[in-house]
PDB file of C-alpha atoms and ligand atoms in Angstrom:
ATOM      1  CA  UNK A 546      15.301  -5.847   0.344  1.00 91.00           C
ATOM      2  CA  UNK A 547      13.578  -4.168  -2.913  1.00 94.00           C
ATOM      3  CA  UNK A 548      13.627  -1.105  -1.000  1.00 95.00           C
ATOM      4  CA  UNK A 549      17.587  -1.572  -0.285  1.00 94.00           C
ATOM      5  CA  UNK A 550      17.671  -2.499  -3.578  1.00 95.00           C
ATOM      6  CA  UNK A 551      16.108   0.499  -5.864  1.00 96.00           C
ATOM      7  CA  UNK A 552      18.325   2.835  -3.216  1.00 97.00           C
ATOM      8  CA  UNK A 553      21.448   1.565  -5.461  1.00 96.00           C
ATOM      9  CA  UNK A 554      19.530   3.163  -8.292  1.00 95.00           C
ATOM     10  CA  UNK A 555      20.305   6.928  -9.508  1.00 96.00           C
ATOM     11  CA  UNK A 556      17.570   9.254  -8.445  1.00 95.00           C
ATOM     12  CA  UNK A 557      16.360   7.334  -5.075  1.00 97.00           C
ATOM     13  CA  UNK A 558      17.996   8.899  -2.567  1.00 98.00           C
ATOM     14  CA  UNK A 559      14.789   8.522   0.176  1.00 98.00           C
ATOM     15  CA  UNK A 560      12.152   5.202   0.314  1.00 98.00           C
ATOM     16  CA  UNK A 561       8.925   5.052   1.783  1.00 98.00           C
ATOM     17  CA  UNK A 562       7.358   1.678   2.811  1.00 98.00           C
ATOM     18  CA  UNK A 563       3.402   2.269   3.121  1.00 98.00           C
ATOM     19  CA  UNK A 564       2.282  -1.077   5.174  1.00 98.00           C
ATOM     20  CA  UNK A 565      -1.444  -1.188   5.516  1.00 98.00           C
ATOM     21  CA  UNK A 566      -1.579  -5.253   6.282  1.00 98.00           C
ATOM     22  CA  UNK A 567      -3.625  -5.127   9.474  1.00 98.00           C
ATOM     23  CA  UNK A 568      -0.471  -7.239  11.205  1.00 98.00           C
ATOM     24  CA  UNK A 569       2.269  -4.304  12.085  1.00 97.00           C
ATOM     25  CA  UNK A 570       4.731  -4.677   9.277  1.00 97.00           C
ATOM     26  CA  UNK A 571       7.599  -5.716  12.089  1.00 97.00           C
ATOM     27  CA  UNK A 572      10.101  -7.728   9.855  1.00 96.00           C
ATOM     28  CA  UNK A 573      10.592  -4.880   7.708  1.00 96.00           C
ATOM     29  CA  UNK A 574      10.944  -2.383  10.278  1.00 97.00           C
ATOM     30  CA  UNK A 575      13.509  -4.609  12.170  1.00 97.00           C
ATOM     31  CA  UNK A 576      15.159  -5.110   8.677  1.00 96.00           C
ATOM     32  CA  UNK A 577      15.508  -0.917   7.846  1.00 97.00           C
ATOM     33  CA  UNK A 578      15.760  -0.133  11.524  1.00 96.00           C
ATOM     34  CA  UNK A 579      19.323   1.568  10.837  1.00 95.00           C
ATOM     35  CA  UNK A 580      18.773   2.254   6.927  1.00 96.00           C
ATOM     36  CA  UNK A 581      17.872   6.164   7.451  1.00 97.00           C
ATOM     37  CA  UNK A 582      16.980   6.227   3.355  1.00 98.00           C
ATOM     38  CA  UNK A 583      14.207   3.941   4.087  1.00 98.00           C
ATOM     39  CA  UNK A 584      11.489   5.196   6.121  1.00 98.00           C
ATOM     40  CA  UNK A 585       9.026   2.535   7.480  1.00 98.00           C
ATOM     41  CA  UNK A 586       5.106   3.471   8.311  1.00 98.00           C
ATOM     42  CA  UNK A 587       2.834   0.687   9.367  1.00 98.00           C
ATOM     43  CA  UNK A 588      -1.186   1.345  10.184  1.00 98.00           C
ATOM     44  CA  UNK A 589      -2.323  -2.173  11.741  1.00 98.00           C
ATOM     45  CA  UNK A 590      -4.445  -2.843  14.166  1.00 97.00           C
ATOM     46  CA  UNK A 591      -3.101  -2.569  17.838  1.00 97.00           C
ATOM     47  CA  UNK A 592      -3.917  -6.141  18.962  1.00 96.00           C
ATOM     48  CA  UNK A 593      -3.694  -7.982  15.594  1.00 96.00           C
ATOM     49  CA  UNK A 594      -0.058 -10.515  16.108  1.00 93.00           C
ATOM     50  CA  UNK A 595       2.455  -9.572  16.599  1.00 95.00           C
ATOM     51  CA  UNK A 596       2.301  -9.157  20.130  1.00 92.00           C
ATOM     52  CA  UNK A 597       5.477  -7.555  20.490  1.00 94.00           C
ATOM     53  CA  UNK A 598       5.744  -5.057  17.938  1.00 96.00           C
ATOM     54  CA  UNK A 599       8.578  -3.174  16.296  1.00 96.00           C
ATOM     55  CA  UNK A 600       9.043   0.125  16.086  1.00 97.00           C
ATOM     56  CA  UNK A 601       8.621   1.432  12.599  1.00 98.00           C
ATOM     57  CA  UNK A 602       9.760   4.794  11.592  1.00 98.00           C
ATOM     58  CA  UNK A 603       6.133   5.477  12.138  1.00 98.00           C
ATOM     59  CA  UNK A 604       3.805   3.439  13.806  1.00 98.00           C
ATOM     60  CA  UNK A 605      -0.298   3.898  14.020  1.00 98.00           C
ATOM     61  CA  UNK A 606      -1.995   1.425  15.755  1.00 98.00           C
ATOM     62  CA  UNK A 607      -5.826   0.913  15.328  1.00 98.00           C
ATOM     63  CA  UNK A 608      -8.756  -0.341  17.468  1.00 98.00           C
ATOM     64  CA  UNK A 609     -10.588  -3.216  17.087  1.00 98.00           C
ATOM     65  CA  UNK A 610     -13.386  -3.093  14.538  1.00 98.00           C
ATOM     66  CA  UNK A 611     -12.515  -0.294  13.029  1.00 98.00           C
ATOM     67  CA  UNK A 612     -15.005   1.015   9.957  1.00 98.00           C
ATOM     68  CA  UNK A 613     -14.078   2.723   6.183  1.00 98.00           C
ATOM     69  CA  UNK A 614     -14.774   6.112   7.456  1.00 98.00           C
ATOM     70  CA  UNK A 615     -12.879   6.017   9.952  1.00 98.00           C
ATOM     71  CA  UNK A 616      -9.930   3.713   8.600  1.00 98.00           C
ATOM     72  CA  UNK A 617      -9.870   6.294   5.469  1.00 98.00           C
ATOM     73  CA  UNK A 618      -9.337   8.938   7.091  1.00 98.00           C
ATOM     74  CA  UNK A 619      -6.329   7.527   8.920  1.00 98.00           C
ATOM     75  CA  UNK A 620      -4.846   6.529   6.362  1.00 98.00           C
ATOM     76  CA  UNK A 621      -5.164   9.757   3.992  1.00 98.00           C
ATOM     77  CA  UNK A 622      -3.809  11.562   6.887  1.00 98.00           C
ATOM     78  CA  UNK A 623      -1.000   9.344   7.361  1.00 98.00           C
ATOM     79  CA  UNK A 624      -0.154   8.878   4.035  1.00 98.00           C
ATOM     80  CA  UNK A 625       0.252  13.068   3.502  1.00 98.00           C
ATOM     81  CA  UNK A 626       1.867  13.087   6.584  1.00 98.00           C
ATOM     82  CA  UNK A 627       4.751  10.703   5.503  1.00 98.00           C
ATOM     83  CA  UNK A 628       4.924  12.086   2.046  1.00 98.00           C
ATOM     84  CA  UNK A 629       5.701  15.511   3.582  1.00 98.00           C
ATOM     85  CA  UNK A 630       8.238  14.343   5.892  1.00 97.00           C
ATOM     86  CA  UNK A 631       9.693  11.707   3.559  1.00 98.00           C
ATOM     87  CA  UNK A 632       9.618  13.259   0.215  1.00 98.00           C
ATOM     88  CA  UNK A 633      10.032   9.889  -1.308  1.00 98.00           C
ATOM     89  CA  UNK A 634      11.637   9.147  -4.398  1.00 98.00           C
ATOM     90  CA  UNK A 635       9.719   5.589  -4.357  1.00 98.00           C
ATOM     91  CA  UNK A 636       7.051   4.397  -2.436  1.00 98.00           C
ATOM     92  CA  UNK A 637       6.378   0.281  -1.611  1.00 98.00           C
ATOM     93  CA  UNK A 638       2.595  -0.267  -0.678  1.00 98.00           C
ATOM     94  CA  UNK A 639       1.579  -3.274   0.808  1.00 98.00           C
ATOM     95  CA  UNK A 640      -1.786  -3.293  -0.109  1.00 98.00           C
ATOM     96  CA  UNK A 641      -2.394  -6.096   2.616  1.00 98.00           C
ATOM     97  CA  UNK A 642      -6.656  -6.881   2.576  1.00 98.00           C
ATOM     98  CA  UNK A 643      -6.469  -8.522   5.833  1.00 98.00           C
ATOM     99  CA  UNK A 644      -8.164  -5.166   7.492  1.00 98.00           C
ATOM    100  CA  UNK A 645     -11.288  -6.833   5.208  1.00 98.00           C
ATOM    101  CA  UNK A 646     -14.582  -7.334   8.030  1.00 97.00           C
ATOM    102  CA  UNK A 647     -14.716 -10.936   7.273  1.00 93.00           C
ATOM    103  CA  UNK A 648     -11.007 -11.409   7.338  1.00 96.00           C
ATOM    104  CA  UNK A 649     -10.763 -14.446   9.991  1.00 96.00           C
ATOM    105  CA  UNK A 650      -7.247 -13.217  10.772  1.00 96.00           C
ATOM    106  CA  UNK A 651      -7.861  -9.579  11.301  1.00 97.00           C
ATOM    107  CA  UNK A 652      -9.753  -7.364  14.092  1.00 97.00           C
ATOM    108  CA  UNK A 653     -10.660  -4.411  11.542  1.00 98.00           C
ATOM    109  CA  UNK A 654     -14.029  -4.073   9.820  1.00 98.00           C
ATOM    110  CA  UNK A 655     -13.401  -2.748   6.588  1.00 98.00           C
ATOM    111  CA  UNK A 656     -15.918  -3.253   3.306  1.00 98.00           C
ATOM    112  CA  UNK A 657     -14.454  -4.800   0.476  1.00 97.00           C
ATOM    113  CA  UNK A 658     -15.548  -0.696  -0.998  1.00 98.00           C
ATOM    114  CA  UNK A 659     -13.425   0.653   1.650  1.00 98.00           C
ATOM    115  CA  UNK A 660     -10.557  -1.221   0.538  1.00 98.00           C
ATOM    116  CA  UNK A 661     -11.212  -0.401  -3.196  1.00 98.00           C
ATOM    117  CA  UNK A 662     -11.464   3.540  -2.006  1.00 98.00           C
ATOM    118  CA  UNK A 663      -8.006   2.834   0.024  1.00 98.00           C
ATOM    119  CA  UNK A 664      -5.980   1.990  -2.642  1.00 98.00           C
ATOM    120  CA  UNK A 665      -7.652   4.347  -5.146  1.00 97.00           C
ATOM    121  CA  UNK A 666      -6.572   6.825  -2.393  1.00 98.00           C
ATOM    122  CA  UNK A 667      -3.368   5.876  -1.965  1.00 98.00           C
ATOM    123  CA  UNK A 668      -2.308   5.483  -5.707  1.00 97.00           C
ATOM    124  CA  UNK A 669      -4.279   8.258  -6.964  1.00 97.00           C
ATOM    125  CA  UNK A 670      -2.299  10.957  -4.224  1.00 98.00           C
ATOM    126  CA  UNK A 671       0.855   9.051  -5.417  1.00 98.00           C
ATOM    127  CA  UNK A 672      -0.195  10.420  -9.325  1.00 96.00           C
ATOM    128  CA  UNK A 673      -1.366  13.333  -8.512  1.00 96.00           C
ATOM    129  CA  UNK A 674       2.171  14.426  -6.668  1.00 97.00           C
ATOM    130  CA  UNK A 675       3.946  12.445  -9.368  1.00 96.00           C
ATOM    131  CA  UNK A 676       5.805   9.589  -7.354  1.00 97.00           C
ATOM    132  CA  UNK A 677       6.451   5.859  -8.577  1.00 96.00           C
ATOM    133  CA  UNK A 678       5.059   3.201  -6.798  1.00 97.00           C
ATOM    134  CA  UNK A 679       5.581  -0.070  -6.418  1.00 96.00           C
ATOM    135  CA  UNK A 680       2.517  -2.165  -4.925  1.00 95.00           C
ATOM    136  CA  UNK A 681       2.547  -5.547  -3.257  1.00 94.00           C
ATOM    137  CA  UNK A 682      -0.557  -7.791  -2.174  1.00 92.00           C
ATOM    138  CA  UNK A 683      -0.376  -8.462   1.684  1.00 92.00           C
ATOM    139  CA  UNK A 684      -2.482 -10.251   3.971  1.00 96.00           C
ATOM    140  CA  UNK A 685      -5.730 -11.617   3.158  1.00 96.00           C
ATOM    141  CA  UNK A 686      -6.950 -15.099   4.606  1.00 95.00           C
ATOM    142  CA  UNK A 687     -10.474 -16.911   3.610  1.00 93.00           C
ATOM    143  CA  UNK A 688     -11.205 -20.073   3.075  1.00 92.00           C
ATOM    144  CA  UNK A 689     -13.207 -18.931  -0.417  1.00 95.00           C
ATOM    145  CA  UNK A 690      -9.969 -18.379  -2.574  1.00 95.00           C
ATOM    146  CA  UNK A 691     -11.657 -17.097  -5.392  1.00 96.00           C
ATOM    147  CA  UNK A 692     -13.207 -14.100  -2.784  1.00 96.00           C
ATOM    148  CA  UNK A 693      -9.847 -14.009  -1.844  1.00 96.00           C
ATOM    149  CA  UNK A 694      -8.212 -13.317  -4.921  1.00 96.00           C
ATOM    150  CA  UNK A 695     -10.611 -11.185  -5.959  1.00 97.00           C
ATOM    151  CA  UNK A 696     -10.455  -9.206  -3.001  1.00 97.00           C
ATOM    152  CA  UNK A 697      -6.367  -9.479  -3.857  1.00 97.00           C
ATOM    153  CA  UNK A 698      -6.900  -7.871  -7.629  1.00 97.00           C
ATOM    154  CA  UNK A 699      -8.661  -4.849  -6.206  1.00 97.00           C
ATOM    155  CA  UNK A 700      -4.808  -2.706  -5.925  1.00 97.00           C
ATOM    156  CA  UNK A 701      -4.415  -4.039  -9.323  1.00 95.00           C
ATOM    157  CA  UNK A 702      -7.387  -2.927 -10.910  1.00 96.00           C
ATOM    158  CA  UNK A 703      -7.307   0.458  -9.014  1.00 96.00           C
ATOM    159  CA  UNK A 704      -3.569   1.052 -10.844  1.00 95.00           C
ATOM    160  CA  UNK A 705      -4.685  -0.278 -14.227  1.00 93.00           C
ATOM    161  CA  UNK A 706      -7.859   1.725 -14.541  1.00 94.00           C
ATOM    162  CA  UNK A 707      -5.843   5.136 -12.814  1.00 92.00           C
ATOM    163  CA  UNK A 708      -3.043   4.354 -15.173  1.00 84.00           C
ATOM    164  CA  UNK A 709      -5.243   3.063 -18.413  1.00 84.00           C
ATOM    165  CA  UNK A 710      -5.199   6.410 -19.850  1.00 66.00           C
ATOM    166  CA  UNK A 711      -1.245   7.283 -19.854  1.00 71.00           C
ATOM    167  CA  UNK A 712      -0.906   3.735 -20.925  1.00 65.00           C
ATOM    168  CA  UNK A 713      -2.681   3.944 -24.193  1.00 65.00           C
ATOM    169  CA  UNK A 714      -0.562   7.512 -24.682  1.00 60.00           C
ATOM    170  CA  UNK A 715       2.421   5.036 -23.944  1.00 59.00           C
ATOM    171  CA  UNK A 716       1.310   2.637 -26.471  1.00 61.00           C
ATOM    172  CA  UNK A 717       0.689   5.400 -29.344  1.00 61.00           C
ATOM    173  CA  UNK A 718       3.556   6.542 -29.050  1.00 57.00           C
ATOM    174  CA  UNK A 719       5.603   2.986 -28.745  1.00 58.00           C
ATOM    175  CA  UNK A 720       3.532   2.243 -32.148  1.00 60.00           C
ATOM    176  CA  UNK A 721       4.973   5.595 -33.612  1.00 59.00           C
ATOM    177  CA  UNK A 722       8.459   4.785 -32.564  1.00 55.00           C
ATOM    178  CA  UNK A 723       7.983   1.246 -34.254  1.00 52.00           C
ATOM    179  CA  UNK A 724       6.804   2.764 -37.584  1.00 56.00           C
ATOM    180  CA  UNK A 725       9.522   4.991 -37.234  1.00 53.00           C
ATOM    181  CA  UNK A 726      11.855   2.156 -37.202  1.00 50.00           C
ATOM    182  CA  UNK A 727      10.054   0.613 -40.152  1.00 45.00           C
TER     183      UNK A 727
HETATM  184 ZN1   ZN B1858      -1.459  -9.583   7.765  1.00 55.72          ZN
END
């Protein structure tokens, strides 16, 4: 519905929606099946629920147990694959920690590193070829909440420390414009 929504904005003509919950993201690709702007991609492991999937614009479906090397390298190569065929003006990443090893709900086997180096990949590729990017938390089940929410922050603190230095830039120049004002 965000996605739908930023569409009626000037300058997004084309949406990408980067799922990497380890569940295939199948409400939203039922939801933009016919919305051509909107181009769905989930990478989810192949016998996580649902058991019927939907078809996503693309779809990459993982085996079982599945370890950082690995995982990382699928989702690099998915990630440039989309952005060359999508050209997005936006992208929405559900940064969905499920994929964690000890995730009770998921058949990956990711480190908590490899999930750190996944969304440092992810946002740092989205810098580097200058798109906007909206990031959501996904997944993630544990009975240890504050694991959990840790394990939650990581997309956060991966876009505050990639963004800290353009912030403070930001905030010189807010602090200019207020003395300006003065
Ligand atoms: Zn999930």
């Amino acid at each position: 519905m965000a996605a739908k929504a930023m569409l009626q904005q000037p300058g997004v003509e084309r949406v990408l929606v980067l799922d990497c919950d380890v569940h295939q993201g199948d409400g939203t690709a039922a939801i933009l099946a016919d919305c051509a702007a909107v181009f769905t991609c989930s990478i989810h492991c192949q016998k996580n629920f649902p058991v019927r999937k939907r078809q996503s614009d693309l779809d990459v479906a993982l085996p079982d147990g599945i370890e950082d090397k690995t995982y990382l390298d699928i989702v690099e190569q998915t990630l440039h694959q989309c952005l060359d065929i999508v050209q997005p003006d936006i992208v929405f990443f559900d940064a969905g920690v499920d994929v964690y090893r000890g995730d009770p709900l998921g058949r990956a086997s990711v480190s908590e590193q490899g999930i750190v180096q996944r969304e440092r990949l992810v946002l740092s590729t989205l810098k580097r070829r200058g798109i906007p990017v909206a990031t959501v938390i996904g997944g993630g089940y544990d009975d240890d909440r504050w694991q959990l929410a840790k394990r939650h922050a990581i997309v956060v603190e991966q876009a505050i420390a990639l963004h800290r230095a353009s912030w403070s830039v930001g905030a010189s120049l807010r602090q200019d414009a207020c003395a300006n004002i003065r």
